[in-house]
PDB file of C-alpha atoms and ligand atoms in Angstrom:
ATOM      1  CA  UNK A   1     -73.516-101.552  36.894  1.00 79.00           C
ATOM      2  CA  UNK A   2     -72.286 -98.827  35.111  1.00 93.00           C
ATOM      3  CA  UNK A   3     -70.273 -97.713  31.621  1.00 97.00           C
ATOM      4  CA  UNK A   4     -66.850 -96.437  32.852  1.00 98.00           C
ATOM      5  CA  UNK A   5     -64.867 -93.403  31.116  1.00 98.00           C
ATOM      6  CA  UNK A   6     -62.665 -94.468  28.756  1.00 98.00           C
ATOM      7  CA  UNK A   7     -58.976 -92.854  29.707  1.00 98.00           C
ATOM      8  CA  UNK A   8     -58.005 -91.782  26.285  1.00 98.00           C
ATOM      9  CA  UNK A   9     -53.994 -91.075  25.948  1.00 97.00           C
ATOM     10  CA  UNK A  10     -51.336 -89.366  26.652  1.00 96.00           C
ATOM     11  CA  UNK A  11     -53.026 -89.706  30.070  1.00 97.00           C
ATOM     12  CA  UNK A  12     -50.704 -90.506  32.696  1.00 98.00           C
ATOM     13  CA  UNK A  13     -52.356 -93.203  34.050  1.00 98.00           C
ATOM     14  CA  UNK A  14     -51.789 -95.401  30.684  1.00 98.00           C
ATOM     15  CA  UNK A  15     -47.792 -94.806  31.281  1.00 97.00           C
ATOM     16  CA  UNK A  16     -47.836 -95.989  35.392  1.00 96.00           C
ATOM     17  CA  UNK A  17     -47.475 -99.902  36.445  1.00 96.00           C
ATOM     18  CA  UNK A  18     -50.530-100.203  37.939  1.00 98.00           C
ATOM     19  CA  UNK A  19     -50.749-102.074  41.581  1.00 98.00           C
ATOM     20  CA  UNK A  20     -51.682-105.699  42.856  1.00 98.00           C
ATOM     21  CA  UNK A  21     -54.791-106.662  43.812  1.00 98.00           C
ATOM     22  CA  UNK A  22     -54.484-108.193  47.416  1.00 98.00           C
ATOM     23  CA  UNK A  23     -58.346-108.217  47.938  1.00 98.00           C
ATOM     24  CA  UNK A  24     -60.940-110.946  46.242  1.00 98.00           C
ATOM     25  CA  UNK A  25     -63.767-109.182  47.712  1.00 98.00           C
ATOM     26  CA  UNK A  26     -67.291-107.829  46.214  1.00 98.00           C
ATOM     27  CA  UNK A  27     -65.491-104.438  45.489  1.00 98.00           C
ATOM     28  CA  UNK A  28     -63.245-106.136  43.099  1.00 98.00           C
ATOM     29  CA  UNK A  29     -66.001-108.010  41.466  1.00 98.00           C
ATOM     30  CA  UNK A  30     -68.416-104.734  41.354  1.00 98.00           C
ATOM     31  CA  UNK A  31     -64.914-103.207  39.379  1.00 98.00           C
ATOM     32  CA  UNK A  32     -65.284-106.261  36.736  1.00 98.00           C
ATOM     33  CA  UNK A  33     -68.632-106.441  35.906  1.00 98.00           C
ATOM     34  CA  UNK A  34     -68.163-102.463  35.096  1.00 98.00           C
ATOM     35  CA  UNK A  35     -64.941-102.995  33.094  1.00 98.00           C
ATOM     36  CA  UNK A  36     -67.230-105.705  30.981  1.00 98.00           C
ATOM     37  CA  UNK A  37     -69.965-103.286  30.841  1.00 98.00           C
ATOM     38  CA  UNK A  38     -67.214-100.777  29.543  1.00 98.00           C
ATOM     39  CA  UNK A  39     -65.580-102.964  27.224  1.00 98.00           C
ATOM     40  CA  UNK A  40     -68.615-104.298  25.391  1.00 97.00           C
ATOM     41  CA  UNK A  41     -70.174-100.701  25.445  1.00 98.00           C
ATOM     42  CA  UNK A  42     -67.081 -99.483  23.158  1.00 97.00           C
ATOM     43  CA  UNK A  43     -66.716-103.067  21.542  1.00 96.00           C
ATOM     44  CA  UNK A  44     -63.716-103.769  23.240  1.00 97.00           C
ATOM     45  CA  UNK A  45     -61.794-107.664  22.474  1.00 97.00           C
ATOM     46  CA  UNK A  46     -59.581-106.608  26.187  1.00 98.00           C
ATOM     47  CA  UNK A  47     -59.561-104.044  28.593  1.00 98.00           C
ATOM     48  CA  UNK A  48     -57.102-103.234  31.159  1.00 98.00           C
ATOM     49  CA  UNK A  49     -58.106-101.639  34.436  1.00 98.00           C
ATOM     50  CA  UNK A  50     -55.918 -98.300  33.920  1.00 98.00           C
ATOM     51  CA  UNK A  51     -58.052 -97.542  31.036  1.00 98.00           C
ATOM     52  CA  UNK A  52     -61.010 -96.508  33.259  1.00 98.00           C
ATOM     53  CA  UNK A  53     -58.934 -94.968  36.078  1.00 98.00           C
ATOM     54  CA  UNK A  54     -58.566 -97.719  38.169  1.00 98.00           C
ATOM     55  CA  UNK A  55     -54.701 -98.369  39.137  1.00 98.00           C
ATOM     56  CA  UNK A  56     -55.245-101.923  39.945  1.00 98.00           C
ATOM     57  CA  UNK A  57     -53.588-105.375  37.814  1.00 98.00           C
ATOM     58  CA  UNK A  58     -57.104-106.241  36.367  1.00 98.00           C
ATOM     59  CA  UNK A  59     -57.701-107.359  32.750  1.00 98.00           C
ATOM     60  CA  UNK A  60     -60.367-108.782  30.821  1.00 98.00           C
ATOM     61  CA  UNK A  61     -60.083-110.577  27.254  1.00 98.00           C
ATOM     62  CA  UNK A  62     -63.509-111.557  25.410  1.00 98.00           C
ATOM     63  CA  UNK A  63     -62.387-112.253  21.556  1.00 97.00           C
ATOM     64  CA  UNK A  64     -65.575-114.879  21.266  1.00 96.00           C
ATOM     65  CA  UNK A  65     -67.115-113.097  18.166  1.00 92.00           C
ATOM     66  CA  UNK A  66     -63.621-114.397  16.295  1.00 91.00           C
ATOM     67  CA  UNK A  67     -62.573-117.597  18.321  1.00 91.00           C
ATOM     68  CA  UNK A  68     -66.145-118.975  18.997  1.00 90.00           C
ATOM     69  CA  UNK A  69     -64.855-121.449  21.722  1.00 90.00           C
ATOM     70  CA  UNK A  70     -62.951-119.177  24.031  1.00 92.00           C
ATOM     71  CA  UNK A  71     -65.492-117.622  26.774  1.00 94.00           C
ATOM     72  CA  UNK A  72     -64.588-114.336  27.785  1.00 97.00           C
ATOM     73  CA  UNK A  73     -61.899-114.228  30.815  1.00 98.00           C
ATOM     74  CA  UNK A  74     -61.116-112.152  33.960  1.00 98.00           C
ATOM     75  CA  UNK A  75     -57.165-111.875  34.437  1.00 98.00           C
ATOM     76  CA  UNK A  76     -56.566-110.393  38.178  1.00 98.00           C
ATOM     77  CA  UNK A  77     -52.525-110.155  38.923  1.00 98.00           C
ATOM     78  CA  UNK A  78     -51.421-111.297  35.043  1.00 98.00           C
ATOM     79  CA  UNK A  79     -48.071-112.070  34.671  1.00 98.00           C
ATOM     80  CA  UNK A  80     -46.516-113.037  31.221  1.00 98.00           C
ATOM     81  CA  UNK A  81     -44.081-116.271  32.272  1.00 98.00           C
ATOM     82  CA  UNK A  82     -42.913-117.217  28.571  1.00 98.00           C
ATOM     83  CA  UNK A  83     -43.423-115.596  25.449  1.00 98.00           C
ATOM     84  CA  UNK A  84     -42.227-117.615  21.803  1.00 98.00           C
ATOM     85  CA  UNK A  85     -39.454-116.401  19.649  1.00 98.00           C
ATOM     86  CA  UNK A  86     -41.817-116.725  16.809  1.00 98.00           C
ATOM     87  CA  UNK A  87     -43.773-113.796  16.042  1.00 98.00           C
ATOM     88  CA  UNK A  88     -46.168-111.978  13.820  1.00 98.00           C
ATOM     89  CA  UNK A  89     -47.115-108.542  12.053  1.00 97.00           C
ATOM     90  CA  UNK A  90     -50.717-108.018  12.780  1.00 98.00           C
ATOM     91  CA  UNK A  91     -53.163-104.563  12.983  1.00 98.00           C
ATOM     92  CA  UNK A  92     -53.919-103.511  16.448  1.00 97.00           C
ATOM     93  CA  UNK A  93     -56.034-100.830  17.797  1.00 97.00           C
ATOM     94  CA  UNK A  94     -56.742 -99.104  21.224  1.00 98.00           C
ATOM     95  CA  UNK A  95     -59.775 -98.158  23.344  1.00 98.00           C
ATOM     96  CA  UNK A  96     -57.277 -95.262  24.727  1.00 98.00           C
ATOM     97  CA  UNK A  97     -56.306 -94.370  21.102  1.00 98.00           C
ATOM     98  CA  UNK A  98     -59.614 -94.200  19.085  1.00 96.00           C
ATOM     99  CA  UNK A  99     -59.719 -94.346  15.449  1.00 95.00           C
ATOM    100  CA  UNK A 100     -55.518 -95.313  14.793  1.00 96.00           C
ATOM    101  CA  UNK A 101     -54.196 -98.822  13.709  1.00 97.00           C
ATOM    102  CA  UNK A 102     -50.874-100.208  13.164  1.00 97.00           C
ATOM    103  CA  UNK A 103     -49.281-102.946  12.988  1.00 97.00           C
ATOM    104  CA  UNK A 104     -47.386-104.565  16.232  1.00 98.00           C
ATOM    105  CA  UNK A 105     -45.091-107.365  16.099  1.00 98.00           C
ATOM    106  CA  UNK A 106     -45.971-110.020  19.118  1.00 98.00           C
ATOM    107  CA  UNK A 107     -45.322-113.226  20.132  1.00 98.00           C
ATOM    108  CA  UNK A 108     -47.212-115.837  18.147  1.00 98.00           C
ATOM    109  CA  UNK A 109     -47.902-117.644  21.817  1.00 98.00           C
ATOM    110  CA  UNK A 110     -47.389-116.936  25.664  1.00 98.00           C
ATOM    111  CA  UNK A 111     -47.690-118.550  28.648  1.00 98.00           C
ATOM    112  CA  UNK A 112     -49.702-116.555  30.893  1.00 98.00           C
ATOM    113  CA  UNK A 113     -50.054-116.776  35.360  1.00 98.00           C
ATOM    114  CA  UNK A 114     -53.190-115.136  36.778  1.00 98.00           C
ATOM    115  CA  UNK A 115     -55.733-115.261  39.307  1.00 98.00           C
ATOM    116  CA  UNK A 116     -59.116-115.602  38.884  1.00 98.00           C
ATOM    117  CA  UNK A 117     -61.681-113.365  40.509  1.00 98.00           C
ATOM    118  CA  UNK A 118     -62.040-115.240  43.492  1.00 98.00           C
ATOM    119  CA  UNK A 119     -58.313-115.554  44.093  1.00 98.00           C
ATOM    120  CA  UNK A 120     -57.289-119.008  42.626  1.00 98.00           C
ATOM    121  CA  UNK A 121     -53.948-119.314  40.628  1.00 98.00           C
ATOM    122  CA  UNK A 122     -53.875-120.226  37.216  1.00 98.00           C
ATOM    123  CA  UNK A 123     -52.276-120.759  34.053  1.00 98.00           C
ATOM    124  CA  UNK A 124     -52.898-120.868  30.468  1.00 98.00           C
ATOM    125  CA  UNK A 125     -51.060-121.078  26.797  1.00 98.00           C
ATOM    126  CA  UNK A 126     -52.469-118.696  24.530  1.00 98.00           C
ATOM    127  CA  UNK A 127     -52.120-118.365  20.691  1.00 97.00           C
ATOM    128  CA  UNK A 128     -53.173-116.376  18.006  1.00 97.00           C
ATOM    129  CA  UNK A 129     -55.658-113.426  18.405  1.00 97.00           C
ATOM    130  CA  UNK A 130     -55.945-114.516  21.977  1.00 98.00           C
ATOM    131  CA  UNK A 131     -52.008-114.259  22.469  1.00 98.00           C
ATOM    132  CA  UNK A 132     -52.081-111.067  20.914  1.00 98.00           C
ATOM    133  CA  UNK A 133     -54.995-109.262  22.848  1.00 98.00           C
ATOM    134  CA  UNK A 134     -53.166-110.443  26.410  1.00 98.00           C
ATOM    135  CA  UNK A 135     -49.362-109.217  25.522  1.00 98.00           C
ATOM    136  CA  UNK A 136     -51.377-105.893  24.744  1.00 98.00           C
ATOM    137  CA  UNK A 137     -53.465-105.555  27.603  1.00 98.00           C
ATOM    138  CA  UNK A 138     -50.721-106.734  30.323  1.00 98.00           C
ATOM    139  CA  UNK A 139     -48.510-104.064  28.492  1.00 98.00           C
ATOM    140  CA  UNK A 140     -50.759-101.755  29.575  1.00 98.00           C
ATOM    141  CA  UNK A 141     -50.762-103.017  33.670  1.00 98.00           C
ATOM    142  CA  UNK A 142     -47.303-102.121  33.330  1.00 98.00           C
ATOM    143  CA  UNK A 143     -47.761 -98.936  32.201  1.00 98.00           C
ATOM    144  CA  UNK A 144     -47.067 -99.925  28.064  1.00 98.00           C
ATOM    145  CA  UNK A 145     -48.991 -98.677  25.203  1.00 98.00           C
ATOM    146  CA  UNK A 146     -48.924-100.494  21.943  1.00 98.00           C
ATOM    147  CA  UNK A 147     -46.795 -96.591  20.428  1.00 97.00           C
ATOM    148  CA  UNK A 148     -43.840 -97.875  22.827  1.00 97.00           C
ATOM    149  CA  UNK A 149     -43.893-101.307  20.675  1.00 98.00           C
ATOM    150  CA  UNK A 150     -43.858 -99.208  17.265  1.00 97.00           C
ATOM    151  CA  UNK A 151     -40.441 -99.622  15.423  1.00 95.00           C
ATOM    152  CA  UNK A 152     -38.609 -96.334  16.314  1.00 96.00           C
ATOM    153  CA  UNK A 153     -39.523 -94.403  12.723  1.00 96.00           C
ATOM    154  CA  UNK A 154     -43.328 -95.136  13.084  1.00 96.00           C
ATOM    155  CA  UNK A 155     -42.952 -94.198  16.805  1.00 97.00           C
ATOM    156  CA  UNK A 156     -41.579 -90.669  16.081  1.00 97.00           C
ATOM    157  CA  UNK A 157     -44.015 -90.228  13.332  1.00 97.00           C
ATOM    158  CA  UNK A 158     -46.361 -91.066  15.295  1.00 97.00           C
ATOM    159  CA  UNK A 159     -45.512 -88.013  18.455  1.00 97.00           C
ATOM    160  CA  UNK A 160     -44.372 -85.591  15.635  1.00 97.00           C
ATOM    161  CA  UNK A 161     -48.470 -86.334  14.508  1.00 97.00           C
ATOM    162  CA  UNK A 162     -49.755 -86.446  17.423  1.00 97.00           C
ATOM    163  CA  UNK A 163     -47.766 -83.493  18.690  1.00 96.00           C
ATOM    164  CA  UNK A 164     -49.259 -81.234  15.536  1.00 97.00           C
ATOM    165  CA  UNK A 165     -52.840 -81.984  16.283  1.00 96.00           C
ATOM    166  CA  UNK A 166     -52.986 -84.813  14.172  1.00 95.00           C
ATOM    167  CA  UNK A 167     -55.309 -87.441  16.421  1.00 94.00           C
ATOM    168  CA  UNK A 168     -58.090 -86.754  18.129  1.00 88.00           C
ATOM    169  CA  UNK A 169     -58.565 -89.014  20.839  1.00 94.00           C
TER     170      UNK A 169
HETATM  171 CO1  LIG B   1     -55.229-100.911  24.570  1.00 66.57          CO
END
């Protein structure tokens, strides 16, 4: 097991639609428990698998230190099918974009499709914290950072900023 590198942007990697896994084999499960080792070395709540180099549709979600009942959750192939016309202002932040906040308007729920790690189909109805941490990290196996779902002012404030030196990621 081993702590990954955190990609940190404007890599390109974090702007590319990543690829499908076709393989449920002991390589993809060596990739997980590393992305968990990754995400709970930085104190991640989700990690996608671009944001340790790996160009493959893999994301994890573990928000059980806020939602005590939901156990942490491998997302192989994720695939939002519905998202609600309500939605909500809330703070997000980034492993790729340490240290800056903002606040992103998602979906209250969504209905997600995945596979599990050893290849079976699923689907669940997500809400809340847990609705907000998928839409962000299936953005980013599709090549979406949270800046592209900045109203356009806070966007371009946000590349004039970064542009001038501004963040240090
Ligand atoms: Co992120």
């Amino acid at each position: 097991m081993s702590v990954l590198k955190i990609v940190k942007y404007p890599a390109s990697i974090l702007k590319q639609r990543v690829s499908p896994v076709k393989n449920f084999n002991s390589e993809l499960k060596n990739i997980v428990r590393d992305m968990f080792e990754t995400m709970y070395a930085y104190n991640g709540i989700g990690l996608a698998a671009n944001q340790v180099g790996i160009e493959l549709a893999i994301v994890l979600v573990d928000i059980s230190k806020v939602e005590k009942n939901l156990m942490p959750l491998v997302l192989i192939n994720p695939k939002i099918l519905s998202y609600s016309r309500q939605k909500k202002m809330e703070e997000e932040g980034c492993l790729s974009f340490p240290g800056y906040y903002e606040k992103i308007l998602r979906s209250k729920t969504v209905v997600v499709s995945y596979y599990d790690i050893n290849g079976n189909k699923k689907e669940i109805r997500a809400e809340g914290l847990f609705a907000r941490v998928l839409q962000h990290e299936i953005d980013h196996i599709n090549g979406i950072t949270f800046i592209k779902r900045l109203p356009l002012n806070k966007r371009i404030r946000f590349h004039i900023l970064h542009s001038l030196g501004k963040y240090k990621f």
